[in-house]
Coordinates of C-alpha atoms in Angstrom, one line a residue:
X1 CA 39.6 13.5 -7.1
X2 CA 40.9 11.3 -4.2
X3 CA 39.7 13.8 -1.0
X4 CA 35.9 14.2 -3.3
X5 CA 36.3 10.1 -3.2
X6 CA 36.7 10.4 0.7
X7 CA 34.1 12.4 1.0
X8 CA 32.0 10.3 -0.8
X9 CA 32.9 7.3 1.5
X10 CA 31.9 9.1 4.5
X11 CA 29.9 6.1 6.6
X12 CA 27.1 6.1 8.9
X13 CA 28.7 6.4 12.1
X14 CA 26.3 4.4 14.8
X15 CA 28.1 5.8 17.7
X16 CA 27.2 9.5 16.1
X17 CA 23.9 8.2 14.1
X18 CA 21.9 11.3 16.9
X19 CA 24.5 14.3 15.7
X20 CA 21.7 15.5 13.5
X21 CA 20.1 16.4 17.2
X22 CA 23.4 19.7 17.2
X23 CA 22.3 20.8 13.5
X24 CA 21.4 24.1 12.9
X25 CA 18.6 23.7 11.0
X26 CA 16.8 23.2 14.5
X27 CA 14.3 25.2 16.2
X28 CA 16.0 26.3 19.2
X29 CA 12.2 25.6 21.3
X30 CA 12.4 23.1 24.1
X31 CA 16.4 22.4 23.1
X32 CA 16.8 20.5 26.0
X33 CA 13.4 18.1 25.7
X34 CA 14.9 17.1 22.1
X35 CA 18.1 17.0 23.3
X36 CA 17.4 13.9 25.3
X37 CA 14.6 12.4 23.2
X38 CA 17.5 12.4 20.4
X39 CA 19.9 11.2 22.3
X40 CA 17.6 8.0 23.6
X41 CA 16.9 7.5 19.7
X42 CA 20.7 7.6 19.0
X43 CA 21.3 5.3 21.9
X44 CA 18.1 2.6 20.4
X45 CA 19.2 3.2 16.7
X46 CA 23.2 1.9 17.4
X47 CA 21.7 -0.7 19.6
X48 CA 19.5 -1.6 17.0
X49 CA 22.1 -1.6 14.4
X50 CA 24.1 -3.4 16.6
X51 CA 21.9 -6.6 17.2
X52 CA 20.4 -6.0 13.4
X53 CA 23.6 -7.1 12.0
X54 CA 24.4 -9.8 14.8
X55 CA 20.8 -10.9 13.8
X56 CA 21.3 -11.2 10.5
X57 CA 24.4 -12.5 10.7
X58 CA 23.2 -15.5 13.4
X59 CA 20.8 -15.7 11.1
X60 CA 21.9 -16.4 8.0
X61 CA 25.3 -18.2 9.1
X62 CA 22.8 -20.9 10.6
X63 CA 20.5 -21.1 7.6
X64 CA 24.0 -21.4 5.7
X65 CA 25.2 -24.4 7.6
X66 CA 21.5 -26.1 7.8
X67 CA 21.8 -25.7 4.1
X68 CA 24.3 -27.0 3.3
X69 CA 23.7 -30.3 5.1
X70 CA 19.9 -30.4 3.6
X71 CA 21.5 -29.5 -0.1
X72 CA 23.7 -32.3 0.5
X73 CA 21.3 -34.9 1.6
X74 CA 18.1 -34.2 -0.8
X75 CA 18.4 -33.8 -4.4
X76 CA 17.5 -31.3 -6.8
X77 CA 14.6 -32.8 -8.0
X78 CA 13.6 -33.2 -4.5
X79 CA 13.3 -29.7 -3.9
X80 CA 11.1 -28.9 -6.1
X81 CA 8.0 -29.3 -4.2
X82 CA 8.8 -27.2 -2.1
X83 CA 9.5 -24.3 -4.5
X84 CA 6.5 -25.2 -6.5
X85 CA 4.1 -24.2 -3.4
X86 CA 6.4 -21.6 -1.6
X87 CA 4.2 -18.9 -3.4
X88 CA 0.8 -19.9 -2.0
X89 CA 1.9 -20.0 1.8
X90 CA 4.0 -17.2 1.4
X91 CA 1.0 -15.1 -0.1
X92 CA -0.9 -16.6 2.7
X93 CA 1.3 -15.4 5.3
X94 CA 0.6 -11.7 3.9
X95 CA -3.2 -12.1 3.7
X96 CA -2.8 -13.4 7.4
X97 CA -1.0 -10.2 9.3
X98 CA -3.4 -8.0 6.3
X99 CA -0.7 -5.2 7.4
X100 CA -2.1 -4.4 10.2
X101 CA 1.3 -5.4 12.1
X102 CA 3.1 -2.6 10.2
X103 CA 0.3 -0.2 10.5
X104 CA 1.3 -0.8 14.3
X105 CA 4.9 -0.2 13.9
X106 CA 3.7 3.0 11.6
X107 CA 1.6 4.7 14.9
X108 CA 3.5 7.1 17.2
X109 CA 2.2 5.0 20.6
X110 CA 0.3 2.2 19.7
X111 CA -2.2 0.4 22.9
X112 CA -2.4 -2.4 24.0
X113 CA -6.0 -2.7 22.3
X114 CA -4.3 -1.8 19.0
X115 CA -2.2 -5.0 19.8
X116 CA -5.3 -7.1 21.1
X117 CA -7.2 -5.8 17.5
X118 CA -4.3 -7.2 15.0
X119 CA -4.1 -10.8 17.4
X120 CA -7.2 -11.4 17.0
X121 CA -8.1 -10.3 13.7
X122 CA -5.0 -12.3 12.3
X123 CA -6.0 -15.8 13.8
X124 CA -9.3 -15.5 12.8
X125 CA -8.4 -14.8 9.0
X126 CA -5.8 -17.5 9.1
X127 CA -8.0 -20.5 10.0
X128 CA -10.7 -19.1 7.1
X129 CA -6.7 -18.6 4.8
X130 CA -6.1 -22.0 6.1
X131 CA -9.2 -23.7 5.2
X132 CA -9.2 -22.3 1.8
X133 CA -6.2 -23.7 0.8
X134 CA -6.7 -27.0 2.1
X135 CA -9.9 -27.5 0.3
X136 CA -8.1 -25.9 -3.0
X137 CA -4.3 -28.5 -2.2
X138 CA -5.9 -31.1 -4.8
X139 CA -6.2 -28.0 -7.4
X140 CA -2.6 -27.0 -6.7
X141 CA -1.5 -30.5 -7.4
X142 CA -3.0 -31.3 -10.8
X143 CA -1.6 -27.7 -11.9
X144 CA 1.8 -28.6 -11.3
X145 CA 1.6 -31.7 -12.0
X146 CA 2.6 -33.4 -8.8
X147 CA 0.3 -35.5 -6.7
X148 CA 2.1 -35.2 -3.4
X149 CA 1.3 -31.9 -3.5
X150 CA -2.0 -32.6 -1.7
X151 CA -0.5 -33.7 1.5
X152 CA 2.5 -31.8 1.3
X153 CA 0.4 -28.4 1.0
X154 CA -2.0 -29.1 3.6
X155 CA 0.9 -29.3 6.3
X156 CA 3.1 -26.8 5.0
X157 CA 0.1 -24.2 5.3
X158 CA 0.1 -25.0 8.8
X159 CA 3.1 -22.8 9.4
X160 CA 1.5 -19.6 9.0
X161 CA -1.3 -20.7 11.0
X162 CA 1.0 -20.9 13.7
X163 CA 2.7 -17.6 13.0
X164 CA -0.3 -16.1 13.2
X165 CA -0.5 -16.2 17.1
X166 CA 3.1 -14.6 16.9
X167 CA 2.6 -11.5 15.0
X168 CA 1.5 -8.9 17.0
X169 CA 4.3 -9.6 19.2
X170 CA 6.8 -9.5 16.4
X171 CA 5.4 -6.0 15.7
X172 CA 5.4 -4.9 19.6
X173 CA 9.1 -6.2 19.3
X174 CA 9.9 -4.4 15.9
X175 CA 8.0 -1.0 17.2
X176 CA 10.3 -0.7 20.4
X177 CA 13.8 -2.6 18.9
X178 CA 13.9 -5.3 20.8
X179 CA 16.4 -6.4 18.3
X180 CA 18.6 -8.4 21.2
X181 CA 15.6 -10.7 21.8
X182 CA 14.6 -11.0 18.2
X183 CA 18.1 -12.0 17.6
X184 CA 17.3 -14.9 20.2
X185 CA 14.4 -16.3 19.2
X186 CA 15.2 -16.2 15.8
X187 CA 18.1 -18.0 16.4
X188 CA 16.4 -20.6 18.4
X189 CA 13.6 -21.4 16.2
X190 CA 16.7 -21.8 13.5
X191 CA 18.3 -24.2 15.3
X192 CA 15.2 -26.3 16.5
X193 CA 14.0 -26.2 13.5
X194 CA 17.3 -27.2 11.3
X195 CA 18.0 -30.0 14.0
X196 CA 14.5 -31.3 13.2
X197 CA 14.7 -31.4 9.3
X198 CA 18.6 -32.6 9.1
X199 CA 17.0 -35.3 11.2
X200 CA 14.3 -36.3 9.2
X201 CA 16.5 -35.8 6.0
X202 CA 19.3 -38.0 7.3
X203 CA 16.3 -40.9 7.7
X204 CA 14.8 -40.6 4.4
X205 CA 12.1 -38.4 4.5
X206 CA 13.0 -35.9 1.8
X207 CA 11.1 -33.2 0.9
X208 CA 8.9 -33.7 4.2
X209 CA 11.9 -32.9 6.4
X210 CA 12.2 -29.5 4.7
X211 CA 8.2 -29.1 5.5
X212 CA 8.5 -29.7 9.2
X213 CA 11.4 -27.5 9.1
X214 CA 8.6 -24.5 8.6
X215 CA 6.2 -25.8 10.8
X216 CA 8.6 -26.2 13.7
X217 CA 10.6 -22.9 13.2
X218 CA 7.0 -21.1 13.4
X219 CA 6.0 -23.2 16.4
X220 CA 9.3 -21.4 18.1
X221 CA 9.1 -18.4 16.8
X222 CA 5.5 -18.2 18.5
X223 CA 6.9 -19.3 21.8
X224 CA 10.1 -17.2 21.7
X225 CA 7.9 -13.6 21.2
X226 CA 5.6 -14.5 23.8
X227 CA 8.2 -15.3 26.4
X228 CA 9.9 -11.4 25.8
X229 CA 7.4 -9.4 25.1
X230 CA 5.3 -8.3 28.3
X231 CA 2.2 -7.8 26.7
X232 CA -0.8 -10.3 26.7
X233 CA -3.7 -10.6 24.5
X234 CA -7.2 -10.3 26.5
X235 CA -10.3 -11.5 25.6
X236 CA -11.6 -8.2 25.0
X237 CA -11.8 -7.7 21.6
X238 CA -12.5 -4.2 20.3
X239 CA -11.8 -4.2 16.4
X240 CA -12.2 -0.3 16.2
X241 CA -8.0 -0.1 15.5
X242 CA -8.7 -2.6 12.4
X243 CA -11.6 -0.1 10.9
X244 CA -9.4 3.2 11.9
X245 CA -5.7 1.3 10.1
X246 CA -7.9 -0.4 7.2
X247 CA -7.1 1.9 4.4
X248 CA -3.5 2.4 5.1
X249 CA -3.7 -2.0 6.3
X250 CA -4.9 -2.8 2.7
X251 CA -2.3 -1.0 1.0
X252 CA 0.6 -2.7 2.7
X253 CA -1.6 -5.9 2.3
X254 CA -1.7 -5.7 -1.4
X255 CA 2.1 -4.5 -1.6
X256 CA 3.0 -7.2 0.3
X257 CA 1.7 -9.9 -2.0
X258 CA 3.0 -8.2 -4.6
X259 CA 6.1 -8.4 -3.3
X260 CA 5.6 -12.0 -2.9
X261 CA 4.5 -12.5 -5.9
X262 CA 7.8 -10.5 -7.3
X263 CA 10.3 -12.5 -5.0
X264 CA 8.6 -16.6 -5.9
X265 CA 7.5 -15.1 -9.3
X266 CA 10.1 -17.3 -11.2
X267 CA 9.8 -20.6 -9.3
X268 CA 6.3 -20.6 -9.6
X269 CA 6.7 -20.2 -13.7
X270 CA 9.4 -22.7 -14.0
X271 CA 7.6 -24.9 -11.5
X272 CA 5.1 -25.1 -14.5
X273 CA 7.4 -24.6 -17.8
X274 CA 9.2 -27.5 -16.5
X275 CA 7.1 -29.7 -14.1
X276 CA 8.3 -32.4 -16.2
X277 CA 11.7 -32.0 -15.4
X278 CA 12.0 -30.8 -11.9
X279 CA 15.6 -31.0 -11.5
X280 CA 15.5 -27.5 -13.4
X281 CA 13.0 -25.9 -10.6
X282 CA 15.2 -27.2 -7.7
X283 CA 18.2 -25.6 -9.6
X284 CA 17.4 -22.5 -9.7
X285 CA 14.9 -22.7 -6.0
X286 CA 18.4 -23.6 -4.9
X287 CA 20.2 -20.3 -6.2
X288 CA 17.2 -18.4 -5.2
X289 CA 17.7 -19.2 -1.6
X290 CA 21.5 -18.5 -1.5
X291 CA 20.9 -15.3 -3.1
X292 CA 18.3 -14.1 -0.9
X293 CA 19.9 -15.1 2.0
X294 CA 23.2 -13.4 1.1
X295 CA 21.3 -10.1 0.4
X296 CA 19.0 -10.6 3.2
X297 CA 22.0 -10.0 6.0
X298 CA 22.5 -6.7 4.7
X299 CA 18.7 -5.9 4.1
X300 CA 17.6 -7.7 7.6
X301 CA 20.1 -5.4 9.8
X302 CA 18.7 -2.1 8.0
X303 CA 15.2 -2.9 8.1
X304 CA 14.6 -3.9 12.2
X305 CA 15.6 -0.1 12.7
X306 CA 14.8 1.7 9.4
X307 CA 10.8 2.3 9.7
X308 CA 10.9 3.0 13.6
X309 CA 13.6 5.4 13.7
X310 CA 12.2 7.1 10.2
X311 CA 9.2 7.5 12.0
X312 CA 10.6 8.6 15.2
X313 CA 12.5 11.4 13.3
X314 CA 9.9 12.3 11.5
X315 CA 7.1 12.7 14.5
X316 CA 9.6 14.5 17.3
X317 CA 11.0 17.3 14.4
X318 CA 6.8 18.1 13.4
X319 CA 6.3 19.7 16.8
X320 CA 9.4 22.0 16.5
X321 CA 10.5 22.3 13.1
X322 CA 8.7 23.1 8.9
X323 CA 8.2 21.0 6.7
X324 CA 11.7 22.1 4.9
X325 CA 13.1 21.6 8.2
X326 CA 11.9 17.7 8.5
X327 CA 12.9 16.6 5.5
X328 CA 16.3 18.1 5.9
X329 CA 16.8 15.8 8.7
X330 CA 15.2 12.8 7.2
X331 CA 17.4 13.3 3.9
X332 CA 20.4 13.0 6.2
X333 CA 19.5 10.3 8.3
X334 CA 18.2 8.4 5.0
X335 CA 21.9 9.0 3.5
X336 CA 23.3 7.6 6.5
X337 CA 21.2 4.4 6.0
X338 CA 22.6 4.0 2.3
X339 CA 25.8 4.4 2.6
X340 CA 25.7 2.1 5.3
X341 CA 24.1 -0.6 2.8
X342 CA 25.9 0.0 0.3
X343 CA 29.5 -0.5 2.8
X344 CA 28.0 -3.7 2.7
X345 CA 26.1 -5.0 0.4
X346 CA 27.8 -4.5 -2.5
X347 CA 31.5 -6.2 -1.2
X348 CA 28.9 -9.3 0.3
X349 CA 26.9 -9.7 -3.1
X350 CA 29.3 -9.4 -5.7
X351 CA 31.8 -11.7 -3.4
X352 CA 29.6 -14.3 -3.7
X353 CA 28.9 -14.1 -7.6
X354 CA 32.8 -14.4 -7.8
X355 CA 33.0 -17.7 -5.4
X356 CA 29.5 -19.1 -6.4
X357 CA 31.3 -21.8 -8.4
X358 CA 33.4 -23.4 -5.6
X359 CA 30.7 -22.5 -2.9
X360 CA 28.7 -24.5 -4.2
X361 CA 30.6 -27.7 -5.1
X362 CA 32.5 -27.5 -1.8
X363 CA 29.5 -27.4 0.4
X364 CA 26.3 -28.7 -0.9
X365 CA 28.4 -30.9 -3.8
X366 CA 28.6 -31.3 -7.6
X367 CA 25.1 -32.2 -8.0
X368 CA 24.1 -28.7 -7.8
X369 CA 26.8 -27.1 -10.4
X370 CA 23.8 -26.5 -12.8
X371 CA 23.1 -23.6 -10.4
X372 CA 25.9 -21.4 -10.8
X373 CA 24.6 -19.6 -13.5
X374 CA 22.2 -18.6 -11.8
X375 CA 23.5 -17.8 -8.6
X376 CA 25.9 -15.4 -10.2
X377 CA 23.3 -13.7 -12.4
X378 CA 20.9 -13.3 -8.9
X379 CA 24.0 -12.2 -7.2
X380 CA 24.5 -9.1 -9.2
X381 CA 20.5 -8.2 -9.0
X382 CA 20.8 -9.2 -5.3
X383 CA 23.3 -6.7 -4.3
X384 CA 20.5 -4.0 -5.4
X385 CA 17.5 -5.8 -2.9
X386 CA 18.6 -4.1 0.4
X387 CA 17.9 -0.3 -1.1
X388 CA 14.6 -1.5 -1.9
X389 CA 13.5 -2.2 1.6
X390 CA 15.6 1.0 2.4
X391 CA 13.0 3.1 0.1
X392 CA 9.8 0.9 1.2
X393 CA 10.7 1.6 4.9
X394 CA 11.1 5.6 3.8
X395 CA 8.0 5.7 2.5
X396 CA 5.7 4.0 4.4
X397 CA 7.1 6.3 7.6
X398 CA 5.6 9.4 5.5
X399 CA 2.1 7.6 5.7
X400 CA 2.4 6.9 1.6
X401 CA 1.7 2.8 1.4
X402 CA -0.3 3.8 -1.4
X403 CA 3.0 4.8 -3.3
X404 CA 4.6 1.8 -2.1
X405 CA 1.6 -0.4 -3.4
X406 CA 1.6 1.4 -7.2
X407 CA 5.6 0.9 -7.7
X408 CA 5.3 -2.9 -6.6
X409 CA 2.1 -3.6 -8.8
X410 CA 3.3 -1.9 -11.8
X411 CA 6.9 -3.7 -11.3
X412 CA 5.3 -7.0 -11.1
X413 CA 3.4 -6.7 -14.2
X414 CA 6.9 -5.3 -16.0
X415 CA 8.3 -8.3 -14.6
X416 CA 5.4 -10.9 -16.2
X417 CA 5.5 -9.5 -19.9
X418 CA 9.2 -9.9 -19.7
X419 CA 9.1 -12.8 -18.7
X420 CA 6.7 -14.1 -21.0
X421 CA 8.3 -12.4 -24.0
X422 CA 12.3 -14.2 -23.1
X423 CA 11.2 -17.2 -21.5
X424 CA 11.4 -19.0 -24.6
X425 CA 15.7 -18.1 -24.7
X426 CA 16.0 -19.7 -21.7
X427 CA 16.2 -20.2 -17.6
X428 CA 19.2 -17.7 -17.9
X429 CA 18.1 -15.4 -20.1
X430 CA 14.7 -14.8 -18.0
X431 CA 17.0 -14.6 -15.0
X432 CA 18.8 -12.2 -16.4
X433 CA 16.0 -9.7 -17.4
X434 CA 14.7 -10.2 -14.3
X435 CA 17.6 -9.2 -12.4
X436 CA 18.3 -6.0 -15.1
X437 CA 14.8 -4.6 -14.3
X438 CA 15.2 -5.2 -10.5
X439 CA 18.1 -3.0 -10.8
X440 CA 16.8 -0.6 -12.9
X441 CA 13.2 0.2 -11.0
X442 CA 15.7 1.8 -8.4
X443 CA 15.4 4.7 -10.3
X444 CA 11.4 5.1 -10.0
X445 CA 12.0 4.9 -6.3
X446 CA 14.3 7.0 -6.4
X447 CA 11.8 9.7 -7.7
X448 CA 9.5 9.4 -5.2
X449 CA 11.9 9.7 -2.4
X450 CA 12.9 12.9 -4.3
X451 CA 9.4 14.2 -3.8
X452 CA 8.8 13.5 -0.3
X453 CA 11.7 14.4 1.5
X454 CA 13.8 15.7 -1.1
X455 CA 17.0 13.0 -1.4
X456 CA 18.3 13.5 -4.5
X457 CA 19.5 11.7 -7.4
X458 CA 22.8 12.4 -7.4
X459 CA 23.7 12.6 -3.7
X460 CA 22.2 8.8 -3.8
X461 CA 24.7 8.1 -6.5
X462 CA 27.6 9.6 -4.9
X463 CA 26.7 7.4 -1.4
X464 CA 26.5 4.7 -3.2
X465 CA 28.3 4.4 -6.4
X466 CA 31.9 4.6 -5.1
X467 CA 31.0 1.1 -3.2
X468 CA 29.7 -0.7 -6.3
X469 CA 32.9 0.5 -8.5
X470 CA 35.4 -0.5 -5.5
X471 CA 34.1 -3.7 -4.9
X472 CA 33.3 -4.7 -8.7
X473 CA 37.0 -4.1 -9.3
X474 CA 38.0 -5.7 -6.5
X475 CA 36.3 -8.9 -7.3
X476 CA 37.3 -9.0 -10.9
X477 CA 41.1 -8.3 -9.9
X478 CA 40.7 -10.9 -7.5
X479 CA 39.3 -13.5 -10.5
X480 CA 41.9 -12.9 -13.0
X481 CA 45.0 -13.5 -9.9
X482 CA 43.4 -16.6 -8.9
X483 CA 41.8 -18.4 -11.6
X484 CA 44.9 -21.0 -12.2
X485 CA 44.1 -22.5 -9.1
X486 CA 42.2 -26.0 -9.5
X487 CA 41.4 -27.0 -6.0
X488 CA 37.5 -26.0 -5.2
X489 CA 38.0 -25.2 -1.1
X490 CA 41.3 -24.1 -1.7
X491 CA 39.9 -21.7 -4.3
X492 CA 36.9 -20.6 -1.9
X493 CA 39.1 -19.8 1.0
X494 CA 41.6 -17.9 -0.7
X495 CA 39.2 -15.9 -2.9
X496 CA 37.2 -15.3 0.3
X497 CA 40.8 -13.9 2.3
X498 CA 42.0 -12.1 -0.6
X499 CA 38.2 -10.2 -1.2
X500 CA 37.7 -9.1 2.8
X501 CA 41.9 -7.8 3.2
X502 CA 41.7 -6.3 0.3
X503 CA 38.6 -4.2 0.5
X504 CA 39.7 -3.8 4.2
X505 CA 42.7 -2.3 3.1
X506 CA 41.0 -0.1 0.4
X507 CA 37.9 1.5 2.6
X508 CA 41.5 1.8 5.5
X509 CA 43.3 4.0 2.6
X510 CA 40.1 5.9 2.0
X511 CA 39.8 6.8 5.6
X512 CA 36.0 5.1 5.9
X513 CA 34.7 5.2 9.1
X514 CA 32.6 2.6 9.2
X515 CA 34.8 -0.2 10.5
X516 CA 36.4 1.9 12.6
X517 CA 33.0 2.7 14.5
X518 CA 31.6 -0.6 14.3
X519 CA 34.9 -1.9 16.1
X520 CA 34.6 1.2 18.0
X521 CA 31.2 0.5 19.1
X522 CA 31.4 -3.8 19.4
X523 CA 34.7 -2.9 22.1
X524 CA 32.0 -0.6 23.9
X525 CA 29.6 -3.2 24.2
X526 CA 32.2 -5.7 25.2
X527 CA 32.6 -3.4 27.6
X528 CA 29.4 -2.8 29.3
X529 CA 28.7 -6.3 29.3
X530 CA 32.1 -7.5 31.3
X531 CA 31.0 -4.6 33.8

């Protein structure tokens, strides 16, 4: 039982992420060609990996601190403006790129017309997007009730007006893993942007400072991607890439807002069931964003590398390989990708549903307590979220958005009639059922990876399964020796020490490889640089 367990716990290696280039299952044509094509994409995809997770990581340990000083200066109920409108210029930052950016990342060698096309076309359906919903801002604040809405809207919407000059260079970065620079300028615009809105929060200005936080972290981001990315756009604009993408463009587009839709789906509902009492929205907009940050550092490494290399693999196996041959190699490189995810995400999300209590009243204060329920409820579904872009990114690199568009829409409307039918229970109860069917659409995914590149159930269950039953037990064990204590940040700390040795010490008796490589690989890069 123990050596199947090992076996099992086999990681994705990034220093060997390229030994699929030696298997068998190869056709021995043009060895040495795919020899070193493999080896640059083992060399990009552990690079990738590499400043993934230190962008992630940057990432989310700066929106930690920056929220933790906002949660601590603005109340709940001051938050809830925010939430009640994220929805609208979120959706509007989907109908802005209409997918067209990962239609880019999607082709083998995109141009730099295919580039000039998506630039173009994006600013010109933001400023229609953005005068839109600045004629329709009164609307939005008579729905919800909350006249400073108006105002609020009509600036907040200029964020992804801005963005819109700044996505074709995001995709030129994703499409060639630039992942060092996007580390950079995402950190930058972070830090700009959270000096800016502790700033303005620390004077007064509430809710506003957590507006021109958007608008000035997609003011840098704009900057940053110009200043890396070599390309320019011209004013020659050719929109033949937008006609030849559209079908494939419109089926990302609509996933993507139903992914939007799926993610704010809640906030918006509550923003209405209980405009009256906003305090209740902020609560749980607060939980939201701790969740989705948490899960996000796990999901945010995987997904700057997921859909390139997919695609990669996919394209340089068709010349020289069948179809049974592909897929062979996809399924294994896939595996890798989940059992790296599930290394992580699984000790990270269910870590923070055991210390959400004293997180949250040691950092952003007592105020927020009426959020824990939630947190931890969110945690548990959140600790699932990082396999769906896994599955999204695996299916789009076999040219199936359609697929990807059908399981979002008919989730979404799963999602509604629960919601509708339990809403009544209460906030905690609709959470809940949220977070159960989140978990359980897995499955359906699951099924459709089956059928295109023939992953199956059970070798999904045996990458990932072991993780969720190690760290669940660990966590709970780690709850039951330390609940006497009393002191919140005494609590947090040793909860937080106790969680990492110990499931250091477990995945060390198992013989995973994973921290072993990433040390392995971090000492390399150490290296090189000091060279």
């Amino acid at each position: 039982m123990g050596h199947d367990l090992r076996d099992h716990l086999q990681i994705f290696s990034m220093q060997k992420f390229g030994e699929l280039i030696n298997s068998p299952y190869l056709c021995p044509v043009n060895r040495a060609h795919e020899a070193m094509t493999m080896e640059t994409l083992k060399e990009r995809t552990a690079r990738g990996l590499f400043w993934g997770v230190l962008n992630s990581g940057a990432t989310q340990v700066l929106n930690v601190v920056i929220g933790i000083l906002l949660g601590r200066m603005i109340a709940p109920a001051e938050w809830a403006p925010i939430g009640m409108i994220a929805i609208f210029s979120a959706i509007a930052g989907n109908l802005q790129s209409s997918g067209f950016s990962t239609a880019i990342v999607n082709m083998k060698e995109p141009t730099d017309n295919d580039y000039n096309a998506v630039f173009w076309f994006n600013i010109l359906a933001s400023i229609c997007l953005y005068l839109v919903l600045f004629a329709i801002a009164p609307w939005i604040a008579l729905f919800f009730e909350q006249p400073c809405l108006t105002s609020l809207s009509r600036f907040i919407f200029l964020a992804f007006l801005l963005s819109s000059f700044g996505i074709s260079t995001n995709a030129y970065m994703t499409k060639h893993m630039m992942n060092r620079e996007i580390t950079i300028v995402n950190s930058c615009a972070l830090v700009c942007s959270g000096i800016v809105a502790v700033t303005l929060a620390f004077n007064g200005f509430s809710y506003w400072s957590l507006a021109w936080q958007q608008v000035v972290n997609a003011l840098i981001l704009v900057i940053g991607r110009f200043f890396f990315v070599p390309w320019r756009p011209s004013l020659s604009i050719d929109f033949t890439p937008i006609r030849r993408t559209w079908r494939f463009a419109m089926n990302i587009l609509v996933t993507m807002v139903i992914n939007t839709l799926n993610n704010n789906i809640l906030t918006f509902i509550f923003g209405k069931l209980f405009a009256r009492t906003p305090q209740v929205v902020g609560n749980f907009f607060q939980a939201f964003k701790w969740n989705t940050m948490a899960y996000q550092l796990v999901s945010g490494s995987i997904e700057q590398v997921a859909q390139p290399v997919l695609v990669e693999v996919r394209g340089e196996r068709s010349a020289a390989s069948d179809e049974h041959n592909i897929n062979e190699q996809e399924t294994r490189v896939f595996r890798k990708m989940l059992r790296f995810t599930a290394f992580l995400a699984f000790p990270a999300m269910f870590g923070l549903s055991l210390v959400a209590h004293e997180f949250i009243v040691s950092t952003i204060g007592p105020k927020w307590e009426a959020c824990v329920p939630i947190l931890r409820i969110l945690c548990v579904g959140g600790a699932f979220m990082p396999f769906y872009s896994l599955y999204k990114n695996l299916i789009i690199s076999q040219g199936r958005s359609d697929i990807n568009m059908w399981l979002n829409i008919s989730q979404v409307i799963l999602q509604m009639v629960l919601i509708f039918l339990t809403y009544q229970q209460g906030i905690l109860v609709v959470v809940g059922v949220f977070t159960l069917l989140n978990i359980v659409w897995l499955f359906v995914w699951q099924g459709y990876a089956n059928k295109l590149i023939g992953v199956r159930l059970w070798d999904v269950c045996k990458d990932t399964v072991p993780f969720a039953l190690i760290s669940a037990a660990l966590m709970v064990g780690i709850w039951f020796l330390t609940t006497g204590i009393t002191s919140h940040l005494l609590l947090l700390l040793l909860r937080v020490t106790i969680a990492v040795l110990a499931y250091a010490i477990v995945m060390k008796l198992l013989k995973v490889k994973m921290m072993d490589d990433c040390l392995q690989f971090i000492k390399c890069k150490n290296a090189k640089m000091q060279k």
